[in-house]
PDB file of C-alpha atoms in Angstrom:
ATOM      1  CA  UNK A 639       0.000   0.000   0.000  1.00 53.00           C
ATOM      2  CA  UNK A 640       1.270   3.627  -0.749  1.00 57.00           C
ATOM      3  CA  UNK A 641       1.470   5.693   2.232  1.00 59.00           C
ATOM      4  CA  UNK A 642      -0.142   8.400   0.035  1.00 57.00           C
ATOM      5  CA  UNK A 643      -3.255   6.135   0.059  1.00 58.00           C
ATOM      6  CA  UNK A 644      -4.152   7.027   3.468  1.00 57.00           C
ATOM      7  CA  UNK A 645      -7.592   6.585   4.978  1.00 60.00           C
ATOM      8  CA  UNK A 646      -9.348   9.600   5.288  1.00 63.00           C
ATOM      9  CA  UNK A 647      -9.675  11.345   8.584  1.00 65.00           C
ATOM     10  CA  UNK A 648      -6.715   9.764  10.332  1.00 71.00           C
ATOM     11  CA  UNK A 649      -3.965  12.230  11.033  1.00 77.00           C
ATOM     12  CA  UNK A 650      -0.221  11.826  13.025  1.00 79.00           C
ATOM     13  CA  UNK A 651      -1.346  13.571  16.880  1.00 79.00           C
ATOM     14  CA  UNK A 652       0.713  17.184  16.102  1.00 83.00           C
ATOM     15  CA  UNK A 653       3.724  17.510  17.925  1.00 83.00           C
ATOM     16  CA  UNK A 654       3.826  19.703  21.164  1.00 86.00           C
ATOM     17  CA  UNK A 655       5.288  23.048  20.525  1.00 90.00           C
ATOM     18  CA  UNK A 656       6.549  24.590  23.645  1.00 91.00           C
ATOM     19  CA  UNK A 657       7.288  28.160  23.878  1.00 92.00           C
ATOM     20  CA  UNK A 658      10.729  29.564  25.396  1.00 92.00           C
ATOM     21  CA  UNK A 659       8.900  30.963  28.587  1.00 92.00           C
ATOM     22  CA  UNK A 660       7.196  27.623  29.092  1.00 93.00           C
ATOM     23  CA  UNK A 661      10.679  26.237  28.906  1.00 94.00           C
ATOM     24  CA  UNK A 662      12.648  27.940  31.107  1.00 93.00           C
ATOM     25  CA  UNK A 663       9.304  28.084  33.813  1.00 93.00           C
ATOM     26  CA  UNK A 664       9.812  23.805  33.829  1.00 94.00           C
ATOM     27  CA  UNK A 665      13.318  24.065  33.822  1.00 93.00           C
ATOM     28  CA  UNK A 666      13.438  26.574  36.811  1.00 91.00           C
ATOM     29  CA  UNK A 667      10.532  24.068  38.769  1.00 92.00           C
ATOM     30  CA  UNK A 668      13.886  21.350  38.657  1.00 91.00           C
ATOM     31  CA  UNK A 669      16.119  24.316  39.983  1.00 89.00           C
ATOM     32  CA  UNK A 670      14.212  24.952  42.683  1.00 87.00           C
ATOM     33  CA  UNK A 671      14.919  23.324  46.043  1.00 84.00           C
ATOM     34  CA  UNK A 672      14.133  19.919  46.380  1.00 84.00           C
ATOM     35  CA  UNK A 673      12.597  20.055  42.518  1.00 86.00           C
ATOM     36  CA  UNK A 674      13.517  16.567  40.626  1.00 91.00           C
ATOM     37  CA  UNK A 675      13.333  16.656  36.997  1.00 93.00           C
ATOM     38  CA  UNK A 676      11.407  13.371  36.145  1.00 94.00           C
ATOM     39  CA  UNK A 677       8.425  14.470  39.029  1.00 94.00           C
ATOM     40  CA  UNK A 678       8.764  17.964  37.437  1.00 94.00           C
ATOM     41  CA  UNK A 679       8.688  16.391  33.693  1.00 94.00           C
ATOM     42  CA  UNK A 680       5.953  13.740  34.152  1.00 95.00           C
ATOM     43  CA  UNK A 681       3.743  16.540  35.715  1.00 94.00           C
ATOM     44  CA  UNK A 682       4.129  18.450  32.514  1.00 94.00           C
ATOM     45  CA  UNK A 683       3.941  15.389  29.836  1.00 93.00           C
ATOM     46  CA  UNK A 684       7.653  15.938  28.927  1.00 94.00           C
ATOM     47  CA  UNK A 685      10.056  13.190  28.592  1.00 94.00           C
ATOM     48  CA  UNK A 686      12.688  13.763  31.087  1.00 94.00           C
ATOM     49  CA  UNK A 687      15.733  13.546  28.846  1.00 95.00           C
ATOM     50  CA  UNK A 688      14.130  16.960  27.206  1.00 95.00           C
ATOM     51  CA  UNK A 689      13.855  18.564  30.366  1.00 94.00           C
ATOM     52  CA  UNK A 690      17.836  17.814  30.766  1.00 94.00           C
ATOM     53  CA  UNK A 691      18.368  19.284  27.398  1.00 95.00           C
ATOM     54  CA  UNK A 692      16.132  22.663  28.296  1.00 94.00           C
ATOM     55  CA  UNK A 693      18.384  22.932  31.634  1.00 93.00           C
ATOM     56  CA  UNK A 694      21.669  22.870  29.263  1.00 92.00           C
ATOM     57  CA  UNK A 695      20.069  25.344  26.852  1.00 92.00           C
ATOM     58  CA  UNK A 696      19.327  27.229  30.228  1.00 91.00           C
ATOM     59  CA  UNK A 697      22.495  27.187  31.774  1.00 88.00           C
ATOM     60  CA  UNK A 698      24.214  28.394  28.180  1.00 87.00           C
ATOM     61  CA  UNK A 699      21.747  30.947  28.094  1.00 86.00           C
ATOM     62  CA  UNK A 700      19.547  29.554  25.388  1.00 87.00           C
ATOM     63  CA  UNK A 701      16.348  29.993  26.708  1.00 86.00           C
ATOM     64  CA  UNK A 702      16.401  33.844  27.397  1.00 76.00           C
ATOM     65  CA  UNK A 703      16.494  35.739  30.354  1.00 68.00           C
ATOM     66  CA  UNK A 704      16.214  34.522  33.840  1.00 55.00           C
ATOM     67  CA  UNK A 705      18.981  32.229  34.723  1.00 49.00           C
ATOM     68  CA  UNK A 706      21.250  35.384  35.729  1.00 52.00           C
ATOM     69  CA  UNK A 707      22.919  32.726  38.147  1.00 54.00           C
ATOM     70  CA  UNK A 708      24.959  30.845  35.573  1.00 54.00           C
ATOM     71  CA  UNK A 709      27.733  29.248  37.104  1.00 59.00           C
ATOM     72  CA  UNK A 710      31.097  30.238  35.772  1.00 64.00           C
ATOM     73  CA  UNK A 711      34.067  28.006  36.314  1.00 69.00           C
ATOM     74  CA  UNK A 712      37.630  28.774  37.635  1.00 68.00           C
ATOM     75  CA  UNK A 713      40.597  28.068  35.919  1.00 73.00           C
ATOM     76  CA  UNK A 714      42.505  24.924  38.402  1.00 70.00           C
ATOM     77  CA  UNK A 715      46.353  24.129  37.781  1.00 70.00           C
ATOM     78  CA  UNK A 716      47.335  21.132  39.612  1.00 70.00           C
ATOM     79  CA  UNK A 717      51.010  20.780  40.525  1.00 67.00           C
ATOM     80  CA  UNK A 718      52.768  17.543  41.496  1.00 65.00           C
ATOM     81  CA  UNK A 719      54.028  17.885  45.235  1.00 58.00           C
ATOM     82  CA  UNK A 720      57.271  16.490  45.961  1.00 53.00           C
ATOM     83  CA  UNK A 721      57.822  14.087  49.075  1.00 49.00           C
ATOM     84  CA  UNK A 722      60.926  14.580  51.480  1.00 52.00           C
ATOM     85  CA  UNK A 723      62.634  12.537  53.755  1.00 52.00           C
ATOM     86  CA  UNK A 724      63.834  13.870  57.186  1.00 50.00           C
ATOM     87  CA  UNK A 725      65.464  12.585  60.165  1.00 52.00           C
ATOM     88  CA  UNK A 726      63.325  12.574  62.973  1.00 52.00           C
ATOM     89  CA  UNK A 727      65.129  13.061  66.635  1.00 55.00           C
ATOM     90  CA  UNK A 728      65.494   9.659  67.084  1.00 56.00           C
ATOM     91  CA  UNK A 729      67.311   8.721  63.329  1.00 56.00           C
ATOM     92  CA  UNK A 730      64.757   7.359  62.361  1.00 58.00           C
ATOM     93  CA  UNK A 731      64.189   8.140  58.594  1.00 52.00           C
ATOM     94  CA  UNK A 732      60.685   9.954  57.867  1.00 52.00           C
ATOM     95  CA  UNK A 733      58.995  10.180  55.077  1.00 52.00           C
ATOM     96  CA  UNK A 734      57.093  13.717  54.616  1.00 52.00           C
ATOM     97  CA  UNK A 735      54.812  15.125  51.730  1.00 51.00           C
ATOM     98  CA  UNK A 736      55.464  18.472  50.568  1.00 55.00           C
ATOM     99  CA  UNK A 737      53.447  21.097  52.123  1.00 65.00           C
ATOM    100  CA  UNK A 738      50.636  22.548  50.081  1.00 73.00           C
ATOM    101  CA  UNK A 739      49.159  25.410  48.688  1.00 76.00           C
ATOM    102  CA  UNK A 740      46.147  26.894  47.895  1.00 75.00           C
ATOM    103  CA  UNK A 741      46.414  30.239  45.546  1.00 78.00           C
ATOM    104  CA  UNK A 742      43.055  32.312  43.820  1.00 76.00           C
ATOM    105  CA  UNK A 743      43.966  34.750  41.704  1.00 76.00           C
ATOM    106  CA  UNK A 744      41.077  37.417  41.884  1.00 72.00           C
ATOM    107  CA  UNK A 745      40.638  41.056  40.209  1.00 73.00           C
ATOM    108  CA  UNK A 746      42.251  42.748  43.003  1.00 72.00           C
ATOM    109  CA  UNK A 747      44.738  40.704  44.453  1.00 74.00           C
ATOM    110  CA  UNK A 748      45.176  37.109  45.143  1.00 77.00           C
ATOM    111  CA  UNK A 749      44.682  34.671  48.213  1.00 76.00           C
ATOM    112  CA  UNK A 750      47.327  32.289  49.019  1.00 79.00           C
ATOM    113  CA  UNK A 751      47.109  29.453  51.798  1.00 77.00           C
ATOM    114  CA  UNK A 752      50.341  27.545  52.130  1.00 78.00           C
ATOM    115  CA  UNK A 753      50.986  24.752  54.640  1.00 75.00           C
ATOM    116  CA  UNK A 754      49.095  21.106  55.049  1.00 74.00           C
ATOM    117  CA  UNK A 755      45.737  21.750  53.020  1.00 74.00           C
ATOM    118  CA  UNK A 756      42.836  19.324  54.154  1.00 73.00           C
ATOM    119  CA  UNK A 757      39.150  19.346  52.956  1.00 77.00           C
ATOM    120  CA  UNK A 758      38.166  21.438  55.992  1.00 80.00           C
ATOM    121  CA  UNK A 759      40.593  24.088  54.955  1.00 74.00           C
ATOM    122  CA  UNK A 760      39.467  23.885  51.583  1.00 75.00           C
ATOM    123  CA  UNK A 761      36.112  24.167  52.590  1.00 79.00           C
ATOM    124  CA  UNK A 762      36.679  27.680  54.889  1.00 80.00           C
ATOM    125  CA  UNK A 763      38.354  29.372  51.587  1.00 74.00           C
ATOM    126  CA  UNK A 764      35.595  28.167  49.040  1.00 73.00           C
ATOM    127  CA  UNK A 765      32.402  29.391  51.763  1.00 76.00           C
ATOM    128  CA  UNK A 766      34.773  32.733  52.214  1.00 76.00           C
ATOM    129  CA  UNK A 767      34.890  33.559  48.729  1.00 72.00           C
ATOM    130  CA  UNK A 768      31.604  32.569  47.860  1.00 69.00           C
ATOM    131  CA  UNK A 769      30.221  34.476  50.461  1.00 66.00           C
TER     132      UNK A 769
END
C-alpha cells in the first residue's frame, strides 16, 4: 500500500510546541529546592531527557532571560608535590609530603594558603569567597 493512500480522517497527533517561557518556567521548577526533573517532567507530559536538554540550553543561556545565576568556572592548575625525607630526633628516617598550597587569583589581588591543606581548609576558603 502507498502511504499516500491514506484513509481519510486519520492524522499523526501534532507535535507539542513549547514556547521559550514555558521552557525555562519547567526548567526553573527542577532548579528549585528539592525540585527533581522526572516528578517535574511527568507533571508536565515531557520526557525527562528533554527537560535535561532545556536545563543545558538554560544554563548556556539559550532559553532567554532569567537564569542570571549561571555558574562560571575557575581556571585549576594542579602541581605535582614532591615528598621529602627527614630525620626525625630519634634517626629514624621519615617520610614527609610536601606542604601545600592553595592560591586564587582574583581582580584585586590574590589569596594564598600555604601549609598542610585538608578538605576542611578547603572548605573555609571556598564558603569565604563565595560568600
Amino acid at each position: 500500500m502507498d502511504t499516500s493512500e491514506r484513509a481519510v480522517g486519520t492524522r499523526r497527533p501534532q507535535r507539542r510546541r513549547w514556547t521559550v517561557e514555558e521552557k525555562r518556567r519547567i526548567v526553573e521548577e527542577t532548579l528549585a529546592a528539592g525540585g527533581s526533573v522526572a516528578r517535574v517532567a511527568r507533571a508536565h507530559g515531557v520526557n525527562a531527557n528533554q527537560v535535561f536538554q532545556w536545563r543545558r540550553q538554560y544554563r548556556q543561556g539559550l532559553l532567554g532571560p532569567g537564569n542570571e545565576e549561571t555558574v562560571s568556572l575557575l581556571p585549576v592548575h594542579v602541581t605535582q608535590g614532591l615528598a621529602q625525607e627527614a630525620v626525625s630526633l630519634s634517626g629514624e628516617v621519615e617520610r614527609q609530603t610536601a606542604l601545600g598550597m592553595i592560591q586564587v587569583k582574583l581582580p584585586k589581588g590574590q589569596v594564598r594558603i600555604t601549609g598542610r591543606i585538608d578538605a576542611e581548609s578547603l572548605r573555609v576558603v571556598l564558603e569565604c569567597l563565595l560568600g
